[in-house]
Structures are given as C-alpha cells and as structure tokens.
C-alpha cells in the first residue's frame, strides 16, 4: 500500500527587500532551517513595476550552495567569475553550483510583461561544499513537457516523469524540480522518493494537497511529511504549482548571507578570503574589480 504524504507545514510568502533594493517575496529561508533540508531558501520575484526590481543584485559572492533560477516572465542579465554571461528569459533555467566560490551579478531587465521568477537555494553536503563551481543554463525549448494523465501537464526541469528526463542533471542532492499544471476537477497522485523532502509552491489557482486535502492557494508553500506519493485534487479551479524534492543532507548549517557552510570557522575563512582576494579558487578573477573597472569606464 502506498502511503500518501500528509501536509506537515504551510506558509504564505512574505515581502522582503534583497540585493540592492529588490522587492520580492520569500517563500522560506533562514528561520525555517532545517525543515526544508536540503533546500535553504526560496524567493518568488513577481512585479509589473520596474521600481521593484531594477536595482537588481550587483556583484556578490556565493560559497557552499547551488542556486536555481527559473524564469516565468521578463529577463535577467547575469555575469560571473567563471566567465559566463548572458540573459535568462521566460521559461529558461539557470542552475549554478557555487561550490568553492563564485562572484556574480544578476540584473533584471525592464520588461513590459513584468518580471516573474523563482530562485531556490539547494545546500551542498560537506564533501561537495568546496567543489569547483559549475553552471548549467537551459533554454525554455529544451524543457520537456509531459501529460501523465488527462488534465495534468508537467514541465520537467530536473528529475524524471515517465520517459521525460529534465535537462538539469548531476545535482548532488538528487532533486526533482517539476512545474505542474492541473485542470479543474482532476485528482492526481505522483510518486516521490520516500525519505526525500518534498514541497509544493502554488503559482496560481488552488488545489487540495496531501492525504487530508489541505487547501493550498496562490503564493503558499506546502511541505509534505513522510510517505511514498503526493496527492493533488482540484475542485472548480485549475492550479499551477512547483513540486520540488531532494535528499536531506542532515549536517550542521552555518549561514552568513550568500555563503552557507557547516561551521562558523568556515564562514570566517570565506569572509577573510573574500576580503584579501583569494575567494575564487577556479575561474576568471572578475568580480569586484571588474565592476570597479566598468564604473570607471562609465564615468
Ligand atoms: Fe546570487
């Protein structure tokens, strides 16, 4: 008998100001550690007003984590210390493993359709925290879409649904990142690896989640308890939600802004290295210096 997972906790996204003054909504973050292990944080940035997002996220470091950005609308221009630069647009995904260290900037572009996207932080286990940084960018056209049942459509970003394998591969915590759309009057059960942390984030509409049919509505996150399968049932409304799962790391978390390590000593080392210019272990040494150069040129 399959065990249907119950809902363990629900939360509504809360407004926060991040980066150089970007107004966004935090789905979960530091206060929730270790509830969403291996995930540390999720942000929902959604606005039609450029004043909310144009300040962006100028050059900043990351160490010890992976960041996954999934865009629904608008575009974000980025560049980093590995020499990557480009623009991620609606439907595109950027999966960045900071590992030993990366310095990057993420600057939204003004868009008539507004800006809408999600950034998820996945933790790295101690053995991988100092791995070489890497970067995967996936275009919207390369994300497979499957229909496992009438009325259910899934964009497979990471993980596997039926024969469709998501284009994001080889991630340490074995995550699944699925974008579900379910029509009204539909019931669906989806098997998830037992022992993995699983949560749903409602993007639009509403549905009943879990064995006890907890109502989840827009901008709400629902964390599932232990079990084999997640159950979703829609009534008169359709729903779109992200279903995300990953293998818990179960290690101590020492978190300082964009750096997440296992101990305070490792955080102190990271800060010291950032100050004395030895933070980047592999990749080009762009970063603060590049930004200063550009500012000089622009003057
Ligand atoms: Fe960042």
PDB file of C-alpha atoms and ligand atoms in Angstrom:
ATOM      1  CA  UNK A   1       0.000   0.000   0.000  1.00  0.00           C
ATOM      2  CA  UNK A   2       1.373   3.405  -0.943  1.00  0.00           C
ATOM      3  CA  UNK A   3       1.431   5.943   1.816  1.00  0.00           C
ATOM      4  CA  UNK A   4       0.027   9.298   0.748  1.00  0.00           C
ATOM      5  CA  UNK A   5       2.059  12.101   2.289  1.00  0.00           C
ATOM      6  CA  UNK A   6       0.275  14.427   4.695  1.00  0.00           C
ATOM      7  CA  UNK A   7       0.923  18.158   4.907  1.00  0.00           C
ATOM      8  CA  UNK A   8       3.390  18.968   7.672  1.00  0.00           C
ATOM      9  CA  UNK A   9       3.517  22.755   7.389  1.00  0.00           C
ATOM     10  CA  UNK A  10       2.115  25.542   5.232  1.00  0.00           C
ATOM     11  CA  UNK A  11       3.313  29.126   4.905  1.00  0.00           C
ATOM     12  CA  UNK A  12       2.431  32.158   2.829  1.00  0.00           C
ATOM     13  CA  UNK A  13       5.278  34.021   1.062  1.00  0.00           C
ATOM     14  CA  UNK A  14       6.324  37.225   2.844  1.00  0.00           C
ATOM     15  CA  UNK A  15       7.562  40.516   1.352  1.00  0.00           C
ATOM     16  CA  UNK A  16      11.294  41.188   1.842  1.00  0.00           C
ATOM     17  CA  UNK A  17      13.846  43.559   0.327  1.00  0.00           C
ATOM     18  CA  UNK A  18      17.004  41.941  -1.033  1.00  0.00           C
ATOM     19  CA  UNK A  19      20.019  42.716  -3.224  1.00  0.00           C
ATOM     20  CA  UNK A  20      20.393  46.432  -3.940  1.00  0.00           C
ATOM     21  CA  UNK A  21      16.723  47.053  -3.039  1.00  0.00           C
ATOM     22  CA  UNK A  22      14.625  44.458  -4.873  1.00  0.00           C
ATOM     23  CA  UNK A  23      11.121  43.914  -3.503  1.00  0.00           C
ATOM     24  CA  UNK A  24      10.317  40.224  -3.632  1.00  0.00           C
ATOM     25  CA  UNK A  25       8.552  37.543  -1.646  1.00  0.00           C
ATOM     26  CA  UNK A  26      10.361  34.964   0.472  1.00  0.00           C
ATOM     27  CA  UNK A  27       8.765  31.537   0.409  1.00  0.00           C
ATOM     28  CA  UNK A  28      11.086  30.145   3.109  1.00  0.00           C
ATOM     29  CA  UNK A  29      14.567  30.910   4.356  1.00  0.00           C
ATOM     30  CA  UNK A  30      16.954  31.005   7.283  1.00  0.00           C
ATOM     31  CA  UNK A  31      14.327  30.750  10.097  1.00  0.00           C
ATOM     32  CA  UNK A  32      12.990  27.509   8.588  1.00  0.00           C
ATOM     33  CA  UNK A  33      16.325  25.594   8.715  1.00  0.00           C
ATOM     34  CA  UNK A  34      16.390  22.547   8.797  1.00  0.00           C
ATOM     35  CA  UNK A  35      12.736  21.982   7.829  1.00  0.00           C
ATOM     36  CA  UNK A  36      13.276  22.061   4.044  1.00  0.00           C
ATOM     37  CA  UNK A  37      16.696  20.306   4.073  1.00  0.00           C
ATOM     38  CA  UNK A  38      18.428  20.074   1.500  1.00  0.00           C
ATOM     39  CA  UNK A  39      16.803  23.369   0.442  1.00  0.00           C
ATOM     40  CA  UNK A  40      17.729  26.563   2.267  1.00  0.00           C
ATOM     41  CA  UNK A  41      15.733  29.334   0.684  1.00  0.00           C
ATOM     42  CA  UNK A  42      13.217  30.125  -1.997  1.00  0.00           C
ATOM     43  CA  UNK A  43      12.261  33.547  -3.367  1.00  0.00           C
ATOM     44  CA  UNK A  44       9.364  34.482  -5.639  1.00  0.00           C
ATOM     45  CA  UNK A  45      10.079  37.698  -7.520  1.00  0.00           C
ATOM     46  CA  UNK A  46       6.953  38.921  -9.276  1.00  0.00           C
ATOM     47  CA  UNK A  47       6.228  42.526 -10.197  1.00  0.00           C
ATOM     48  CA  UNK A  48       4.937  44.674 -13.022  1.00  0.00           C
ATOM     49  CA  UNK A  49       6.623  47.734 -11.521  1.00  0.00           C
ATOM     50  CA  UNK A  50      10.272  48.166 -12.643  1.00  0.00           C
ATOM     51  CA  UNK A  51      10.976  50.198  -9.460  1.00  0.00           C
ATOM     52  CA  UNK A  52      10.517  46.965  -7.514  1.00  0.00           C
ATOM     53  CA  UNK A  53      13.278  45.092  -9.349  1.00  0.00           C
ATOM     54  CA  UNK A  54      15.602  47.307 -11.408  1.00  0.00           C
ATOM     55  CA  UNK A  55      18.146  47.743  -8.576  1.00  0.00           C
ATOM     56  CA  UNK A  56      18.962  44.054  -9.068  1.00  0.00           C
ATOM     57  CA  UNK A  57      21.668  42.008  -7.402  1.00  0.00           C
ATOM     58  CA  UNK A  58      25.065  43.605  -8.157  1.00  0.00           C
ATOM     59  CA  UNK A  59      28.296  41.598  -7.780  1.00  0.00           C
ATOM     60  CA  UNK A  60      28.159  39.335  -4.723  1.00  0.00           C
ATOM     61  CA  UNK A  61      29.846  36.077  -3.690  1.00  0.00           C
ATOM     62  CA  UNK A  62      28.372  32.630  -3.013  1.00  0.00           C
ATOM     63  CA  UNK A  63      30.010  29.581  -1.469  1.00  0.00           C
ATOM     64  CA  UNK A  64      28.766  26.148  -0.387  1.00  0.00           C
ATOM     65  CA  UNK A  65      25.399  26.127  -2.186  1.00  0.00           C
ATOM     66  CA  UNK A  66      23.648  25.778  -5.535  1.00  0.00           C
ATOM     67  CA  UNK A  67      21.186  28.387  -6.790  1.00  0.00           C
ATOM     68  CA  UNK A  68      18.424  27.527  -9.245  1.00  0.00           C
ATOM     69  CA  UNK A  69      16.662  30.354 -11.055  1.00  0.00           C
ATOM     70  CA  UNK A  70      13.516  29.629 -13.077  1.00  0.00           C
ATOM     71  CA  UNK A  71      12.019  32.493 -15.061  1.00  0.00           C
ATOM     72  CA  UNK A  72       8.331  32.806 -16.000  1.00  0.00           C
ATOM     73  CA  UNK A  73       8.335  36.367 -17.354  1.00  0.00           C
ATOM     74  CA  UNK A  74      10.834  39.064 -18.215  1.00  0.00           C
ATOM     75  CA  UNK A  75      14.600  38.617 -18.293  1.00  0.00           C
ATOM     76  CA  UNK A  76      17.651  38.705 -16.017  1.00  0.00           C
ATOM     77  CA  UNK A  77      21.118  39.568 -17.290  1.00  0.00           C
ATOM     78  CA  UNK A  78      23.982  37.866 -15.478  1.00  0.00           C
ATOM     79  CA  UNK A  79      27.763  37.504 -15.430  1.00  0.00           C
ATOM     80  CA  UNK A  80      30.093  35.608 -13.151  1.00  0.00           C
ATOM     81  CA  UNK A  81      33.671  34.848 -12.156  1.00  0.00           C
ATOM     82  CA  UNK A  82      33.765  31.745 -14.392  1.00  0.00           C
ATOM     83  CA  UNK A  83      33.384  33.997 -17.414  1.00  0.00           C
ATOM     84  CA  UNK A  84      29.736  33.136 -18.052  1.00  0.00           C
ATOM     85  CA  UNK A  85      27.477  35.943 -19.137  1.00  0.00           C
ATOM     86  CA  UNK A  86      24.088  36.073 -20.777  1.00  0.00           C
ATOM     87  CA  UNK A  87      20.398  36.706 -20.346  1.00  0.00           C
ATOM     88  CA  UNK A  88      17.897  34.230 -18.941  1.00  0.00           C
ATOM     89  CA  UNK A  89      14.392  34.723 -20.254  1.00  0.00           C
ATOM     90  CA  UNK A  90      10.856  33.390 -19.788  1.00  0.00           C
ATOM     91  CA  UNK A  91      10.918  29.612 -19.337  1.00  0.00           C
ATOM     92  CA  UNK A  92      14.727  29.435 -19.038  1.00  0.00           C
ATOM     93  CA  UNK A  93      16.577  27.966 -16.066  1.00  0.00           C
ATOM     94  CA  UNK A  94      19.950  28.795 -14.587  1.00  0.00           C
ATOM     95  CA  UNK A  95      21.405  26.174 -12.263  1.00  0.00           C
ATOM     96  CA  UNK A  96      24.560  27.474 -10.647  1.00  0.00           C
ATOM     97  CA  UNK A  97      26.781  25.467  -8.318  1.00  0.00           C
ATOM     98  CA  UNK A  98      28.773  27.983  -6.309  1.00  0.00           C
ATOM     99  CA  UNK A  99      30.886  25.246  -4.686  1.00  0.00           C
ATOM    100  CA  UNK A 100      34.225  26.714  -3.562  1.00  0.00           C
ATOM    101  CA  UNK A 101      33.183  30.162  -4.684  1.00  0.00           C
ATOM    102  CA  UNK A 102      31.668  32.291  -7.374  1.00  0.00           C
ATOM    103  CA  UNK A 103      31.144  36.026  -7.662  1.00  0.00           C
ATOM    104  CA  UNK A 104      28.263  37.040  -9.869  1.00  0.00           C
ATOM    105  CA  UNK A 105      25.653  39.642 -10.593  1.00  0.00           C
ATOM    106  CA  UNK A 106      22.008  39.164 -11.518  1.00  0.00           C
ATOM    107  CA  UNK A 107      20.391  42.261 -13.021  1.00  0.00           C
ATOM    108  CA  UNK A 108      16.720  42.201 -14.131  1.00  0.00           C
ATOM    109  CA  UNK A 109      15.900  43.991 -17.372  1.00  0.00           C
ATOM    110  CA  UNK A 110      12.908  46.277 -17.681  1.00  0.00           C
ATOM    111  CA  UNK A 111      10.078  44.362 -19.306  1.00  0.00           C
ATOM    112  CA  UNK A 112       6.544  45.294 -20.380  1.00  0.00           C
ATOM    113  CA  UNK A 113       5.227  41.933 -19.211  1.00  0.00           C
ATOM    114  CA  UNK A 114       6.864  42.447 -15.817  1.00  0.00           C
ATOM    115  CA  UNK A 115       9.351  40.239 -14.051  1.00  0.00           C
ATOM    116  CA  UNK A 116       8.419  36.864 -12.610  1.00  0.00           C
ATOM    117  CA  UNK A 117      10.655  34.070 -11.493  1.00  0.00           C
ATOM    118  CA  UNK A 118      11.847  31.919  -8.633  1.00  0.00           C
ATOM    119  CA  UNK A 119      15.220  31.382  -7.035  1.00  0.00           C
ATOM    120  CA  UNK A 120      15.790  28.267  -4.965  1.00  0.00           C
ATOM    121  CA  UNK A 121      18.927  27.598  -2.913  1.00  0.00           C
ATOM    122  CA  UNK A 122      19.976  23.953  -2.547  1.00  0.00           C
ATOM    123  CA  UNK A 123      22.565  23.177   0.096  1.00  0.00           C
ATOM    124  CA  UNK A 124      25.700  21.149  -0.673  1.00  0.00           C
ATOM    125  CA  UNK A 125      26.940  18.387   1.659  1.00  0.00           C
ATOM    126  CA  UNK A 126      30.315  18.937   3.392  1.00  0.00           C
ATOM    127  CA  UNK A 127      32.084  16.707   0.859  1.00  0.00           C
ATOM    128  CA  UNK A 128      30.918  18.936  -2.033  1.00  0.00           C
ATOM    129  CA  UNK A 129      30.952  22.414  -0.497  1.00  0.00           C
ATOM    130  CA  UNK A 130      34.378  23.207  -1.950  1.00  0.00           C
ATOM    131  CA  UNK A 131      33.821  21.515  -5.330  1.00  0.00           C
ATOM    132  CA  UNK A 132      34.761  23.521  -8.432  1.00  0.00           C
ATOM    133  CA  UNK A 133      31.957  25.913  -9.383  1.00  0.00           C
ATOM    134  CA  UNK A 134      29.832  24.993 -12.387  1.00  0.00           C
ATOM    135  CA  UNK A 135      26.994  26.399 -14.291  1.00  0.00           C
ATOM    136  CA  UNK A 136      24.140  24.998 -16.376  1.00  0.00           C
ATOM    137  CA  UNK A 137      21.848  27.166 -18.445  1.00  0.00           C
ATOM    138  CA  UNK A 138      18.765  25.588 -20.002  1.00  0.00           C
ATOM    139  CA  UNK A 139      16.573  27.233 -22.605  1.00  0.00           C
ATOM    140  CA  UNK A 140      12.768  27.016 -22.386  1.00  0.00           C
ATOM    141  CA  UNK A 141      12.623  24.977 -25.617  1.00  0.00           C
ATOM    142  CA  UNK A 142      14.765  22.231 -24.080  1.00  0.00           C
ATOM    143  CA  UNK A 143      12.437  21.594 -21.120  1.00  0.00           C
ATOM    144  CA  UNK A 144      10.278  18.514 -21.878  1.00  0.00           C
ATOM    145  CA  UNK A 145       6.531  18.727 -21.254  1.00  0.00           C
ATOM    146  CA  UNK A 146       4.616  15.533 -20.472  1.00  0.00           C
ATOM    147  CA  UNK A 147       0.977  14.675 -19.810  1.00  0.00           C
ATOM    148  CA  UNK A 148       0.955  11.765 -17.336  1.00  0.00           C
ATOM    149  CA  UNK A 149      -2.849  11.866 -17.122  1.00  0.00           C
ATOM    150  CA  UNK A 150      -5.683  13.797 -18.820  1.00  0.00           C
ATOM    151  CA  UNK A 151      -5.748  17.286 -17.313  1.00  0.00           C
ATOM    152  CA  UNK A 152      -2.204  17.093 -15.877  1.00  0.00           C
ATOM    153  CA  UNK A 153       0.756  18.722 -17.622  1.00  0.00           C
ATOM    154  CA  UNK A 154       4.301  18.735 -16.249  1.00  0.00           C
ATOM    155  CA  UNK A 155       7.355  20.697 -17.339  1.00  0.00           C
ATOM    156  CA  UNK A 156      10.278  18.546 -16.257  1.00  0.00           C
ATOM    157  CA  UNK A 157      13.112  20.846 -15.263  1.00  0.00           C
ATOM    158  CA  UNK A 158      15.042  18.356 -13.165  1.00  0.00           C
ATOM    159  CA  UNK A 159      14.231  14.714 -12.452  1.00  0.00           C
ATOM    160  CA  UNK A 160      12.191  12.241 -14.467  1.00  0.00           C
ATOM    161  CA  UNK A 161       8.465  11.911 -15.192  1.00  0.00           C
ATOM    162  CA  UNK A 162       7.508   8.938 -17.390  1.00  0.00           C
ATOM    163  CA  UNK A 163      10.166   8.874 -20.138  1.00  0.00           C
ATOM    164  CA  UNK A 164      10.926  12.585 -19.895  1.00  0.00           C
ATOM    165  CA  UNK A 165      14.205  13.457 -18.194  1.00  0.00           C
ATOM    166  CA  UNK A 166      14.747  17.056 -17.142  1.00  0.00           C
ATOM    167  CA  UNK A 167      17.699  18.828 -18.797  1.00  0.00           C
ATOM    168  CA  UNK A 168      19.304  19.773 -15.463  1.00  0.00           C
ATOM    169  CA  UNK A 169      21.448  16.763 -14.459  1.00  0.00           C
ATOM    170  CA  UNK A 170      24.032  15.554 -11.950  1.00  0.00           C
ATOM    171  CA  UNK A 171      22.919  17.612  -8.984  1.00  0.00           C
ATOM    172  CA  UNK A 172      24.350  16.442  -5.679  1.00  0.00           C
ATOM    173  CA  UNK A 173      21.137  16.207  -3.630  1.00  0.00           C
ATOM    174  CA  UNK A 174      19.269  14.288  -6.380  1.00  0.00           C
ATOM    175  CA  UNK A 175      16.490  16.874  -6.661  1.00  0.00           C
ATOM    176  CA  UNK A 176      13.334  16.955  -8.714  1.00  0.00           C
ATOM    177  CA  UNK A 177      12.021  20.309  -9.933  1.00  0.00           C
ATOM    178  CA  UNK A 178       8.666  20.000 -11.710  1.00  0.00           C
ATOM    179  CA  UNK A 179       6.230  22.668 -12.916  1.00  0.00           C
ATOM    180  CA  UNK A 180       2.719  21.157 -12.759  1.00  0.00           C
ATOM    181  CA  UNK A 181      -0.485  22.488 -14.334  1.00  0.00           C
ATOM    182  CA  UNK A 182      -3.656  20.645 -13.341  1.00  0.00           C
ATOM    183  CA  UNK A 183      -7.081  21.409 -14.771  1.00  0.00           C
ATOM    184  CA  UNK A 184     -10.224  21.739 -12.627  1.00  0.00           C
ATOM    185  CA  UNK A 185     -11.971  18.564 -11.381  1.00  0.00           C
ATOM    186  CA  UNK A 186      -8.867  16.398 -11.526  1.00  0.00           C
ATOM    187  CA  UNK A 187      -7.234  14.094  -8.981  1.00  0.00           C
ATOM    188  CA  UNK A 188      -3.636  13.019  -9.409  1.00  0.00           C
ATOM    189  CA  UNK A 189      -1.123  11.059  -7.379  1.00  0.00           C
ATOM    190  CA  UNK A 190       2.568  11.398  -8.053  1.00  0.00           C
ATOM    191  CA  UNK A 191       5.200   9.073  -6.564  1.00  0.00           C
ATOM    192  CA  UNK A 192       8.162  10.733  -4.896  1.00  0.00           C
ATOM    193  CA  UNK A 193      11.232   9.024  -3.401  1.00  0.00           C
ATOM    194  CA  UNK A 194      10.493   8.164   0.234  1.00  0.00           C
ATOM    195  CA  UNK A 195      12.944   9.803   2.612  1.00  0.00           C
ATOM    196  CA  UNK A 196      13.239  12.863   0.373  1.00  0.00           C
ATOM    197  CA  UNK A 197      11.981  16.288   1.425  1.00  0.00           C
ATOM    198  CA  UNK A 198       9.057  17.333  -0.788  1.00  0.00           C
ATOM    199  CA  UNK A 199       7.235  20.641  -1.055  1.00  0.00           C
ATOM    200  CA  UNK A 200       4.758  22.316  -3.406  1.00  0.00           C
ATOM    201  CA  UNK A 201       4.608  26.046  -4.124  1.00  0.00           C
ATOM    202  CA  UNK A 202       1.351  27.319  -5.621  1.00  0.00           C
ATOM    203  CA  UNK A 203       1.989  29.655  -8.557  1.00  0.00           C
ATOM    204  CA  UNK A 204      -1.671  30.266  -9.495  1.00  0.00           C
ATOM    205  CA  UNK A 205      -5.115  28.883  -8.723  1.00  0.00           C
ATOM    206  CA  UNK A 206      -5.750  26.497  -5.848  1.00  0.00           C
ATOM    207  CA  UNK A 207      -5.951  22.800  -5.046  1.00  0.00           C
ATOM    208  CA  UNK A 208      -6.214  20.318  -2.198  1.00  0.00           C
ATOM    209  CA  UNK A 209      -2.881  18.756  -1.260  1.00  0.00           C
ATOM    210  CA  UNK A 210      -1.977  15.684   0.743  1.00  0.00           C
ATOM    211  CA  UNK A 211      -3.908  12.907   2.354  1.00  0.00           C
ATOM    212  CA  UNK A 212      -6.036  15.278   4.421  1.00  0.00           C
ATOM    213  CA  UNK A 213      -6.687  17.539   1.417  1.00  0.00           C
ATOM    214  CA  UNK A 214      -5.236  20.738   2.769  1.00  0.00           C
ATOM    215  CA  UNK A 215      -6.308  23.697   0.606  1.00  0.00           C
ATOM    216  CA  UNK A 216      -3.277  25.416  -0.958  1.00  0.00           C
ATOM    217  CA  UNK A 217      -3.704  28.761  -2.713  1.00  0.00           C
ATOM    218  CA  UNK A 218      -1.548  31.220  -4.624  1.00  0.00           C
ATOM    219  CA  UNK A 219       1.863  32.073  -3.047  1.00  0.00           C
ATOM    220  CA  UNK A 220       1.521  29.334  -0.456  1.00  0.00           C
ATOM    221  CA  UNK A 221       4.141  26.651   0.187  1.00  0.00           C
ATOM    222  CA  UNK A 222       3.065  23.228   1.434  1.00  0.00           C
ATOM    223  CA  UNK A 223       5.663  20.947   2.982  1.00  0.00           C
ATOM    224  CA  UNK A 224       4.836  17.249   2.831  1.00  0.00           C
ATOM    225  CA  UNK A 225       5.518  14.733   5.587  1.00  0.00           C
ATOM    226  CA  UNK A 226       6.941  11.248   5.066  1.00  0.00           C
ATOM    227  CA  UNK A 227       5.399   8.826   2.547  1.00  0.00           C
ATOM    228  CA  UNK A 228       5.536   7.449  -0.997  1.00  0.00           C
ATOM    229  CA  UNK A 229       3.203   9.611  -3.016  1.00  0.00           C
ATOM    230  CA  UNK A 230       1.762  13.132  -3.138  1.00  0.00           C
ATOM    231  CA  UNK A 231      -1.912  13.647  -3.906  1.00  0.00           C
ATOM    232  CA  UNK A 232      -3.397  16.700  -5.570  1.00  0.00           C
ATOM    233  CA  UNK A 233      -7.088  17.290  -6.181  1.00  0.00           C
ATOM    234  CA  UNK A 234      -8.619  20.287  -7.891  1.00  0.00           C
ATOM    235  CA  UNK A 235     -12.212  21.394  -7.495  1.00  0.00           C
ATOM    236  CA  UNK A 236     -13.691  24.187  -9.648  1.00  0.00           C
ATOM    237  CA  UNK A 237     -10.372  25.965 -10.221  1.00  0.00           C
ATOM    238  CA  UNK A 238      -7.238  24.879 -12.046  1.00  0.00           C
ATOM    239  CA  UNK A 239      -3.863  25.042 -10.307  1.00  0.00           C
ATOM    240  CA  UNK A 240      -0.247  25.615 -11.284  1.00  0.00           C
ATOM    241  CA  UNK A 241       2.399  24.664  -8.748  1.00  0.00           C
ATOM    242  CA  UNK A 242       6.074  23.781  -8.490  1.00  0.00           C
ATOM    243  CA  UNK A 243       6.784  20.389  -6.945  1.00  0.00           C
ATOM    244  CA  UNK A 244      10.302  20.189  -5.602  1.00  0.00           C
ATOM    245  CA  UNK A 245      12.036  17.333  -3.814  1.00  0.00           C
ATOM    246  CA  UNK A 246      15.556  16.486  -2.699  1.00  0.00           C
ATOM    247  CA  UNK A 247      17.587  14.217  -0.457  1.00  0.00           C
ATOM    248  CA  UNK A 248      18.139  15.721   3.026  1.00  0.00           C
ATOM    249  CA  UNK A 249      21.783  16.400   3.924  1.00  0.00           C
ATOM    250  CA  UNK A 250      21.360  16.309   7.738  1.00  0.00           C
ATOM    251  CA  UNK A 251      24.511  18.299   8.538  1.00  0.00           C
ATOM    252  CA  UNK A 252      25.054  21.452  10.623  1.00  0.00           C
ATOM    253  CA  UNK A 253      24.266  24.694   8.789  1.00  0.00           C
ATOM    254  CA  UNK A 254      26.387  27.843   9.310  1.00  0.00           C
ATOM    255  CA  UNK A 255      24.772  30.585   7.243  1.00  0.00           C
ATOM    256  CA  UNK A 256      26.135  34.052   6.577  1.00  0.00           C
ATOM    257  CA  UNK A 257      24.277  35.916   3.808  1.00  0.00           C
ATOM    258  CA  UNK A 258      25.163  34.303   0.454  1.00  0.00           C
ATOM    259  CA  UNK A 259      27.578  31.766   1.984  1.00  0.00           C
ATOM    260  CA  UNK A 260      26.414  28.584   3.660  1.00  0.00           C
ATOM    261  CA  UNK A 261      28.964  26.265   5.263  1.00  0.00           C
ATOM    262  CA  UNK A 262      28.992  23.693   8.084  1.00  0.00           C
ATOM    263  CA  UNK A 263      30.828  25.750  10.736  1.00  0.00           C
ATOM    264  CA  UNK A 264      31.441  29.353  11.806  1.00  0.00           C
ATOM    265  CA  UNK A 265      35.173  28.792  11.236  1.00  0.00           C
ATOM    266  CA  UNK A 266      34.498  28.025   7.564  1.00  0.00           C
ATOM    267  CA  UNK A 267      32.387  31.197   7.311  1.00  0.00           C
ATOM    268  CA  UNK A 268      35.237  33.243   8.833  1.00  0.00           C
ATOM    269  CA  UNK A 269      37.669  31.733   6.287  1.00  0.00           C
ATOM    270  CA  UNK A 270      35.288  32.590   3.433  1.00  0.00           C
ATOM    271  CA  UNK A 271      34.937  36.204   4.614  1.00  0.00           C
ATOM    272  CA  UNK A 272      38.670  36.585   5.093  1.00  0.00           C
ATOM    273  CA  UNK A 273      39.365  35.153   1.624  1.00  0.00           C
ATOM    274  CA  UNK A 274      36.755  37.469   0.125  1.00  0.00           C
ATOM    275  CA  UNK A 275      38.473  40.468   1.751  1.00  0.00           C
ATOM    276  CA  UNK A 276      42.006  39.503   0.730  1.00  0.00           C
ATOM    277  CA  UNK A 277      41.105  38.475  -2.839  1.00  0.00           C
ATOM    278  CA  UNK A 278      41.674  34.688  -2.602  1.00  0.00           C
ATOM    279  CA  UNK A 279      37.988  33.732  -2.538  1.00  0.00           C
ATOM    280  CA  UNK A 280      37.801  32.489  -6.136  1.00  0.00           C
ATOM    281  CA  UNK A 281      39.548  29.110  -6.440  1.00  0.00           C
ATOM    282  CA  UNK A 282      38.732  28.425 -10.068  1.00  0.00           C
ATOM    283  CA  UNK A 283      37.546  30.648 -12.892  1.00  0.00           C
ATOM    284  CA  UNK A 284      38.478  34.097 -14.062  1.00  0.00           C
ATOM    285  CA  UNK A 285      39.071  36.735 -11.454  1.00  0.00           C
ATOM    286  CA  UNK A 286      36.221  39.016 -12.440  1.00  0.00           C
ATOM    287  CA  UNK A 287      34.086  40.328  -9.672  1.00  0.00           C
ATOM    288  CA  UNK A 288      34.559  43.416  -7.634  1.00  0.00           C
ATOM    289  CA  UNK A 289      37.496  44.568  -9.763  1.00  0.00           C
ATOM    290  CA  UNK A 290      35.506  44.225 -12.993  1.00  0.00           C
ATOM    291  CA  UNK A 291      32.649  46.179 -11.545  1.00  0.00           C
ATOM    292  CA  UNK A 292      35.009  48.951 -10.441  1.00  0.00           C
ATOM    293  CA  UNK A 293      36.588  48.987 -13.929  1.00  0.00           C
ATOM    294  CA  UNK A 294      33.189  49.291 -15.523  1.00  0.00           C
ATOM    295  CA  UNK A 295      32.117  52.051 -13.164  1.00  0.00           C
ATOM    296  CA  UNK A 296      35.321  53.933 -14.033  1.00  0.00           C
ATOM    297  CA  UNK A 297      34.644  53.487 -17.758  1.00  0.00           C
ATOM    298  CA  UNK A 298      31.077  54.664 -17.394  1.00  0.00           C
ATOM    299  CA  UNK A 299      32.094  57.866 -15.643  1.00  0.00           C
TER     300      UNK A 299
HETATM  301 FE1  LIG B   1      23.377  35.354  -6.287  1.00  0.00          FE
END
